Tab-separated table of C-alpha atoms (C1' of nucleotides) in Angstrom:
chain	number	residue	atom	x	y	z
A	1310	UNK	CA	0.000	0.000	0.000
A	1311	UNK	CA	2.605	2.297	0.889
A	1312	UNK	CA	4.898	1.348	-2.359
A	1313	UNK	CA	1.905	2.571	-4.265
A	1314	UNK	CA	2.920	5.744	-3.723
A	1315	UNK	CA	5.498	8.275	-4.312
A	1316	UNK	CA	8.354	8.030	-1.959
A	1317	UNK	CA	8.486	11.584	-0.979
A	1318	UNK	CA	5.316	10.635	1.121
A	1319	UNK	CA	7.062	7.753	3.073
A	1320	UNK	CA	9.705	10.039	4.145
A	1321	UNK	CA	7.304	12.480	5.315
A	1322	UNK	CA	4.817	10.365	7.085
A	1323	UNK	CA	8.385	8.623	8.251
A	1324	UNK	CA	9.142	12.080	9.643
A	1325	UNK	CA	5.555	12.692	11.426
A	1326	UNK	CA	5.882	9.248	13.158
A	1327	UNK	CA	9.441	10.259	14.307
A	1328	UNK	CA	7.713	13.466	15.572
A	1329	UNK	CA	4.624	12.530	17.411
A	1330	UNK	CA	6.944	9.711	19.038
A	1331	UNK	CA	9.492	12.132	20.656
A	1332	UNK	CA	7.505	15.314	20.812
A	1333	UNK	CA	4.469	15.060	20.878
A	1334	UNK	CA	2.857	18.709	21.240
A	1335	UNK	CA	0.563	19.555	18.917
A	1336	UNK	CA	0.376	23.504	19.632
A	1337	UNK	CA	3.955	23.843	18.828
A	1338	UNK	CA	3.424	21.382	15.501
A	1339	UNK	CA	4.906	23.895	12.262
A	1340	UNK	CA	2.401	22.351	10.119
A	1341	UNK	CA	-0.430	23.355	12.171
A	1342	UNK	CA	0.916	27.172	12.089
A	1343	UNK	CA	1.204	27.196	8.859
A	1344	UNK	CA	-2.009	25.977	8.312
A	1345	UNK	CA	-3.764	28.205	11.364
A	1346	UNK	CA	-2.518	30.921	8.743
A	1347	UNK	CA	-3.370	30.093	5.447
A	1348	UNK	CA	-6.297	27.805	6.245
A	1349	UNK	CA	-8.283	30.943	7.194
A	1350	UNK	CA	-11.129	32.859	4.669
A	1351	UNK	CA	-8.823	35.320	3.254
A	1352	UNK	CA	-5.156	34.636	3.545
A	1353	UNK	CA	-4.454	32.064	0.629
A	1354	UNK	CA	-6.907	34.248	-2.082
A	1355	UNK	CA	-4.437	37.495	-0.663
A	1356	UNK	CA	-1.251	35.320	-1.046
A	1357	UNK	CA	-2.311	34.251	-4.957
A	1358	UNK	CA	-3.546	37.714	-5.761
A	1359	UNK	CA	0.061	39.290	-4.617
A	1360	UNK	CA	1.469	36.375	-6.705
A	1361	UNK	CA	0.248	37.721	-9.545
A	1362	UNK	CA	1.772	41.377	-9.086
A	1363	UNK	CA	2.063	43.858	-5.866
A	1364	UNK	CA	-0.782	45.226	-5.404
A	1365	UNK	CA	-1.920	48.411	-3.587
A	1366	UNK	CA	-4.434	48.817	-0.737
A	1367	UNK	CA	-7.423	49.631	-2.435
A	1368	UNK	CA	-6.213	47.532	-5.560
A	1369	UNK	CA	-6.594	44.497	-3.271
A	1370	UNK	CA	-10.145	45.427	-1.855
A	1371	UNK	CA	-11.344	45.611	-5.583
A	1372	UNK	CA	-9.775	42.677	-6.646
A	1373	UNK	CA	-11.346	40.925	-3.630
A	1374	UNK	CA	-14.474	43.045	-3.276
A	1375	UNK	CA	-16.033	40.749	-0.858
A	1376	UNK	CA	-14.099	41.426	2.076
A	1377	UNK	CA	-14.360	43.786	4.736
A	1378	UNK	CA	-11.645	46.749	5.468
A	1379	UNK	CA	-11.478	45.385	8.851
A	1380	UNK	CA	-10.266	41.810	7.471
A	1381	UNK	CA	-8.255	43.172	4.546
A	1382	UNK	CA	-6.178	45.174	7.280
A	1383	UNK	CA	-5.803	42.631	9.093
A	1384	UNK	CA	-5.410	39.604	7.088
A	1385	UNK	CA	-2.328	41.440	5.501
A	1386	UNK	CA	-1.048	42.504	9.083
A	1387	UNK	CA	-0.960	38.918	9.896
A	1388	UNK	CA	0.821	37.808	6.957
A	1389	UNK	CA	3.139	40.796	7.327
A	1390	UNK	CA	3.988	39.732	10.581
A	1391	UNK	CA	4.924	35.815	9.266
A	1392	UNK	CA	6.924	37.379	6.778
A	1393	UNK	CA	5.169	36.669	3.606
A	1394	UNK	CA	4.367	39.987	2.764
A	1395	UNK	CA	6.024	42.872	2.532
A	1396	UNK	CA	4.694	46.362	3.243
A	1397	UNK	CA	6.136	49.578	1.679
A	1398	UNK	CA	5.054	52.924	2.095
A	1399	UNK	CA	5.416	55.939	-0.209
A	1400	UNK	CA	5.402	58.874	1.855
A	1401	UNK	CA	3.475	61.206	-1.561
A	1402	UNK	CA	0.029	62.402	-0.977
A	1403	UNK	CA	-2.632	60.828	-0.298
A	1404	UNK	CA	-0.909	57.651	0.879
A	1405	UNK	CA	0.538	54.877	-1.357
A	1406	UNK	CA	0.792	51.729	0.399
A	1407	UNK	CA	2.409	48.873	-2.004
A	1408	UNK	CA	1.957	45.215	-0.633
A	1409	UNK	CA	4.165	42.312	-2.093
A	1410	UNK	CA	5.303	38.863	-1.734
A	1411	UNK	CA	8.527	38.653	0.131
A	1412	UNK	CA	11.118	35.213	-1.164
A	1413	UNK	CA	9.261	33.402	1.797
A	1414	UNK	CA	6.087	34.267	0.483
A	1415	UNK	CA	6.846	33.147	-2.862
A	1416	UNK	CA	8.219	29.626	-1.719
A	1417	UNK	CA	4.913	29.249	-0.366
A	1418	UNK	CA	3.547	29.279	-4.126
A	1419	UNK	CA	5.141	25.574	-4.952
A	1420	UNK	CA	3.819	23.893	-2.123
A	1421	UNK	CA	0.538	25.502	-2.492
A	1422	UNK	CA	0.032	24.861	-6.253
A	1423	UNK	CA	0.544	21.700	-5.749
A	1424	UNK	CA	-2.656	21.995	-3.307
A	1425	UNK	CA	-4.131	24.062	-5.388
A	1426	UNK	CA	-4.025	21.701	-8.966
A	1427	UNK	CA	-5.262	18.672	-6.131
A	1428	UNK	CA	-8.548	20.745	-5.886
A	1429	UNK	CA	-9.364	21.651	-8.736
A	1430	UNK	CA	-8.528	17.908	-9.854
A	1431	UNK	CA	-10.471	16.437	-7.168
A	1432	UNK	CA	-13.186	18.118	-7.098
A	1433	UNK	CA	-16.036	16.320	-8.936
A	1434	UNK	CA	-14.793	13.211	-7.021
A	1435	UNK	CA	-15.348	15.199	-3.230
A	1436	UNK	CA	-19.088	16.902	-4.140
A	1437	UNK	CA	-19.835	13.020	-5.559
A	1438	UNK	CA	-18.997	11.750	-2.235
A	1439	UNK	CA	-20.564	14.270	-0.084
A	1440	UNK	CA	-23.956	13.898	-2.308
A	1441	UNK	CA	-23.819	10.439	-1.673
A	1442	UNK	CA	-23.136	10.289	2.167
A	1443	UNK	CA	-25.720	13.166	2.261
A	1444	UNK	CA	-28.392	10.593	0.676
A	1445	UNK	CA	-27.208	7.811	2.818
A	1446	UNK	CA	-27.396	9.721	5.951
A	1447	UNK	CA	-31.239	10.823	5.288
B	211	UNK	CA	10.854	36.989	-11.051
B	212	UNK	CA	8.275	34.812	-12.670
B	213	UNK	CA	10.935	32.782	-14.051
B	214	UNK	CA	12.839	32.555	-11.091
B	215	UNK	CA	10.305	29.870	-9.987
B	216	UNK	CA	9.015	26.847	-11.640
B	217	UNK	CA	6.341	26.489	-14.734
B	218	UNK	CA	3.996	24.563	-11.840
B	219	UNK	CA	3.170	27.511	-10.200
B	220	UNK	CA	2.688	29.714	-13.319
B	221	UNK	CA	0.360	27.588	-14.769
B	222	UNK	CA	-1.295	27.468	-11.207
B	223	UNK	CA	-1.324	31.224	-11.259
B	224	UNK	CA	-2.537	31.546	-14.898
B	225	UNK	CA	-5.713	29.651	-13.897
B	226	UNK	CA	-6.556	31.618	-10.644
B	227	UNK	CA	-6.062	34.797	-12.829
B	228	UNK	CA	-8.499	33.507	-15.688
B	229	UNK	CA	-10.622	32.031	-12.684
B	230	UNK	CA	-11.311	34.840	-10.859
B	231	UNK	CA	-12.025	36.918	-14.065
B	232	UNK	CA	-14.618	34.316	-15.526
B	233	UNK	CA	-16.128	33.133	-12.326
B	234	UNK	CA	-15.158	35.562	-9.034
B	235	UNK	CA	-17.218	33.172	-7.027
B	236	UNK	CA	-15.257	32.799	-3.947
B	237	UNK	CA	-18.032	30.806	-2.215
B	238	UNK	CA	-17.548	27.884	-4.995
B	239	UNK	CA	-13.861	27.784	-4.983
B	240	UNK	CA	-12.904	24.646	-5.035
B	241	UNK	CA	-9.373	25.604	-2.788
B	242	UNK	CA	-11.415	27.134	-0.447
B	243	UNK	CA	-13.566	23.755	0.430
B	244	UNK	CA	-10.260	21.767	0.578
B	245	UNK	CA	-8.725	24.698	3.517
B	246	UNK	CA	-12.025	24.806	5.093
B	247	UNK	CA	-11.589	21.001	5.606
B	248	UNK	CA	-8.309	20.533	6.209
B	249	UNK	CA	-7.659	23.845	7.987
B	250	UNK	CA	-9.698	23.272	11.000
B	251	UNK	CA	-7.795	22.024	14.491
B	252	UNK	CA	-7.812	18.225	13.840
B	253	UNK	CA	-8.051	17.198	10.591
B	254	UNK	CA	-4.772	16.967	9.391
B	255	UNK	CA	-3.703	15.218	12.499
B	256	UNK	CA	-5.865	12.972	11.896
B	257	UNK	CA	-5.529	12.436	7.806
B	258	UNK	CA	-1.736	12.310	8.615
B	259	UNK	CA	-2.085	9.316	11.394
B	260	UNK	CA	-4.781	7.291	9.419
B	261	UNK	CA	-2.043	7.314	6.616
B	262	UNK	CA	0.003	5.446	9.020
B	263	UNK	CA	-2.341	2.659	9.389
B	264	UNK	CA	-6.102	2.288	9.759
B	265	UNK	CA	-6.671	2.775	13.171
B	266	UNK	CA	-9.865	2.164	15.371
B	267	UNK	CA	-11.815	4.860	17.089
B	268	UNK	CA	-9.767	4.405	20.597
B	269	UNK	CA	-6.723	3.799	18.818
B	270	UNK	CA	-7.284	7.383	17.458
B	271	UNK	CA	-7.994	8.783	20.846
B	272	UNK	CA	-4.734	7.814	22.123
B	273	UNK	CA	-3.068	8.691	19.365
B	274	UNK	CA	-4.091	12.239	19.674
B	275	UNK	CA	-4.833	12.601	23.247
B	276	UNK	CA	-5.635	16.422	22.948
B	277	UNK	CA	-8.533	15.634	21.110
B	278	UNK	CA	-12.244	15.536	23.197
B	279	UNK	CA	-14.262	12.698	21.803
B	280	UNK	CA	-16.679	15.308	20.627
B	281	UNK	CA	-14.612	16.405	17.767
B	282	UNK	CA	-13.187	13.174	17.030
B	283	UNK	CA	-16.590	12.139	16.027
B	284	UNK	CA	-17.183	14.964	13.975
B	285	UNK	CA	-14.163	15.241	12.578
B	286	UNK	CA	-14.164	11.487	11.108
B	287	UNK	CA	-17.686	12.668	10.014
B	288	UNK	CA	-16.863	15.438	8.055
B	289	UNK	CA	-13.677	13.368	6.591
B	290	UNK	CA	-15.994	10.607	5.615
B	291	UNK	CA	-18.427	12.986	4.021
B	292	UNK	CA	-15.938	14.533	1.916
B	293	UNK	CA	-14.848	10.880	1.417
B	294	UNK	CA	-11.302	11.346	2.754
B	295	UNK	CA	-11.818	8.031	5.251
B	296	UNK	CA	-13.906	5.515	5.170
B	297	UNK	CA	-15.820	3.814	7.861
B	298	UNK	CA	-15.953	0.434	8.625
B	299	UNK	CA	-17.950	-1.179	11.372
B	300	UNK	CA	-17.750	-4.989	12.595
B	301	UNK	CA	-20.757	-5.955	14.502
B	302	UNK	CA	-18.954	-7.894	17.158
B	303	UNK	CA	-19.187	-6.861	20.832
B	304	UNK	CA	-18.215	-4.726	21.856
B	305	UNK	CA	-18.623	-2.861	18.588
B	306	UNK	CA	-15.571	-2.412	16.645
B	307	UNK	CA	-15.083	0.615	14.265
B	308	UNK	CA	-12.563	1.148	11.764
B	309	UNK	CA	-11.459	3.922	10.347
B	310	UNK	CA	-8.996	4.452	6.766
B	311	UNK	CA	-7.859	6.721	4.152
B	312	UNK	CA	-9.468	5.949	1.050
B	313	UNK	CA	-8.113	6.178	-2.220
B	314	UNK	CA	-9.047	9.903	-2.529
B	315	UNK	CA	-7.818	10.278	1.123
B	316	UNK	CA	-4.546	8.712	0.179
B	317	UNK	CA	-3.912	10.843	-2.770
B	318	UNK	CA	-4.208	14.177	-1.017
B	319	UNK	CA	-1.256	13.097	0.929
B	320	UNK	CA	1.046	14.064	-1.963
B	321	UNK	CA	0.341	17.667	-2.136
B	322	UNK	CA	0.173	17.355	1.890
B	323	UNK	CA	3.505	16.231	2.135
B	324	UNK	CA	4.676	19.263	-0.336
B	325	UNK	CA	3.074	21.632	2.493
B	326	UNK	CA	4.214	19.422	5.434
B	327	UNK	CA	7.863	19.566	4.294
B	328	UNK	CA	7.496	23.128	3.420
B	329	UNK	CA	6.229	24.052	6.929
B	330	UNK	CA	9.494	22.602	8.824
B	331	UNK	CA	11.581	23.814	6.392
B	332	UNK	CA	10.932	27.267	6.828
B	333	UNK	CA	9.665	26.821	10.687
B	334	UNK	CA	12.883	28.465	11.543
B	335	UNK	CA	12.681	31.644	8.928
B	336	UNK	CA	8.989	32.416	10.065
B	337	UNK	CA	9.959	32.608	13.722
B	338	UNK	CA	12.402	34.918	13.137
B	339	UNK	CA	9.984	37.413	11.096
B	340	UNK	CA	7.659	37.231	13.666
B	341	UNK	CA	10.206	38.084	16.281
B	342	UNK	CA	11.270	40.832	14.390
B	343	UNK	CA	8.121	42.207	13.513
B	344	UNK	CA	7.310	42.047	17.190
B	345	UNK	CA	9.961	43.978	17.940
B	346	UNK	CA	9.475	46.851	15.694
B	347	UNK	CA	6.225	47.177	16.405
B	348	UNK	CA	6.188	47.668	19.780
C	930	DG	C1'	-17.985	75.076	2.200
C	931	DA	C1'	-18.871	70.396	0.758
C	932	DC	C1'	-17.269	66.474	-1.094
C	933	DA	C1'	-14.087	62.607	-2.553
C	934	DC	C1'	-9.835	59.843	-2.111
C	935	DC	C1'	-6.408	56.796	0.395
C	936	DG	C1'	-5.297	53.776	3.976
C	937	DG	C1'	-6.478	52.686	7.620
C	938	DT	C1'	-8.701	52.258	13.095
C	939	DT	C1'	-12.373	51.559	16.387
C	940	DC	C1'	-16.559	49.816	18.351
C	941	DC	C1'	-20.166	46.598	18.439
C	942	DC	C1'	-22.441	42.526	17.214
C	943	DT	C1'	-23.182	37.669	15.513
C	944	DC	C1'	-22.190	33.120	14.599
C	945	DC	C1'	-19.618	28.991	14.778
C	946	DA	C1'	-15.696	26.016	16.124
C	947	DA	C1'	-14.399	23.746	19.865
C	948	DG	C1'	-14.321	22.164	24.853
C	949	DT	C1'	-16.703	19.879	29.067
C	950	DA	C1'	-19.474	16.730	31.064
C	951	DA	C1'	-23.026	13.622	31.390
C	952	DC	C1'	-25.605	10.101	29.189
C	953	DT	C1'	-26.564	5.873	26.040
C	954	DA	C1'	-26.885	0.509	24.371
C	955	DA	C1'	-25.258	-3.898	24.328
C	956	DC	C1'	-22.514	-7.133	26.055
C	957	DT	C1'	-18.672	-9.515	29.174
C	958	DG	C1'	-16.519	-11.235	33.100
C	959	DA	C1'	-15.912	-11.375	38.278
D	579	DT	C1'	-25.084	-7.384	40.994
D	580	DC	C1'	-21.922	-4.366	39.363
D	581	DA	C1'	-18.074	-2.498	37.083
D	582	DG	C1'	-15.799	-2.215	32.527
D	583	DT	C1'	-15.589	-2.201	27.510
D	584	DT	C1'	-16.559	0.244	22.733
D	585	DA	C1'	-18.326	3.852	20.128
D	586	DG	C1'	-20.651	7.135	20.242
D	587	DT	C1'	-24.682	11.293	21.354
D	588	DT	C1'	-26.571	15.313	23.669
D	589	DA	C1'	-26.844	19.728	26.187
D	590	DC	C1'	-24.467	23.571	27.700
D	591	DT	C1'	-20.790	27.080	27.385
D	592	DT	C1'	-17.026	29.965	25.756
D	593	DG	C1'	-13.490	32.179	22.801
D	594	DG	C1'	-12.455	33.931	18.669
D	595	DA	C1'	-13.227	34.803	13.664
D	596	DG	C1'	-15.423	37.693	10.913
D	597	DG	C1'	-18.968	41.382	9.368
D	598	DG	C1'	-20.974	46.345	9.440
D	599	DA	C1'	-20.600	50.950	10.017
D	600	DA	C1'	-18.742	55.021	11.643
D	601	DC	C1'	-14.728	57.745	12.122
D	602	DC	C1'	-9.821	59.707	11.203
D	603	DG	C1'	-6.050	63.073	8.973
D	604	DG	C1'	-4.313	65.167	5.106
D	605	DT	C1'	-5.017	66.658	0.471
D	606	DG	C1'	-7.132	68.078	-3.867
D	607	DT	C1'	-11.354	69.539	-6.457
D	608	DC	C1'	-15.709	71.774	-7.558
DNA sequence: GACACCGGTTCCCTCCAAGTAACTAACTGA
DNA sequence: TCAGTTAGTTACTTGGAGGGAACCGGTGTC
């Protein structure tokens, strides 16, 4: 079962056994911070916007137009603060704020495509499944 | 800069950029289900030790002793809706309840392992941005 | 004088994820 | 008779994510 897949999975589940053997606390797990970041509403859409160019404040809020101001701010203060954004400020009038991925931010984008191609693929086969435990389950 | 990375992600890119102009539907995006699955506390956890070996529904709670039996239930529900695990009871007595990957649960753990390997390679680099930012910001 | 623009901040509210604890059925063995 | 096992379910509660709307300073425009 296991030699029916790629190898680079062996390693890692190799790796997590190692882990939850020796250490196992699952609030200081890097997986799950990386995850408690990306895995909420806005951050990934932000990340793959500022992929695709910098983008100013209010360039972001109409490329995303439904999110609030309050989450926008915020959303990009927490990635900021992980370092996969950068911020930079031109002092001219009125404000220019410019946001953009930093190198960390944009070795993000492999990992994530690869995530990204295995929904899009796998789609059909996850609303088939839910539609059919949905008529199972009443 | 786009060529400093590889043709995976700019294909990934090219289709969120034609995406988002021919369907800005955030609510139906498929990458968006997958994070709202696999982004919540346990789910991962638990994907990542039922690719280990199928395990039973004790087995599970003492493999991830954090967990209240609460969400372990609804956890393996949710997986098993999206048809990441399947359930299998044996009507002995006591009841016995196992619980595996399936095949679609098995093949997200390629892309998983791209993020997993990602997240403790760069544990070290996002600590250190979050120090710093913590320290110029007061 | 009134308004708009940019990039936010602040307050208030709602809803849901998640935790705690108690309860269940069916059976086994002492 | 009574405790223990497995695999849950149910009711109650709380913290935090996220939304809505108002407000801000500084500037330019009509």
């Amino acid at each position: 079962m296991s030699t029916l897949i790629s190898g680079e999975v062996d390693v890692m589940l190799d790796g997590f056994e190692r882990a939850i053997k020796t250490d196992p606390d699952f609030e200081a797990c890097p997986v799950r911070g990386v995850l408690d970041r990306i895995g909420d509403k806005w951050s990934t859409l932000m990340v793959l916007t500022l992929a695709l160019r910098p983008h100013r404040f209010g360039e972001l809020k109409r490329a995303i137009p439904d999110i609030s101001q309050r989450m926008l701010t915020q959303t990009l203060r927490d990635l900021q603060r992980d370092g996969y954004v950068a911020r930079k400020v031109f002092p001219t009038t009125p404000p220019a704020v410019e946001y953009s991925l930093t190198d960390l931010g944009r070795s993000l984008m492999l990992p994530l495509s690869g995530l990204v191609e295995w929904a899009v693929r796998t789609r059909g086969a996850i609303e088939a499944a839910r539609a059919a435990f949905d008529r199972e389950n009443v």
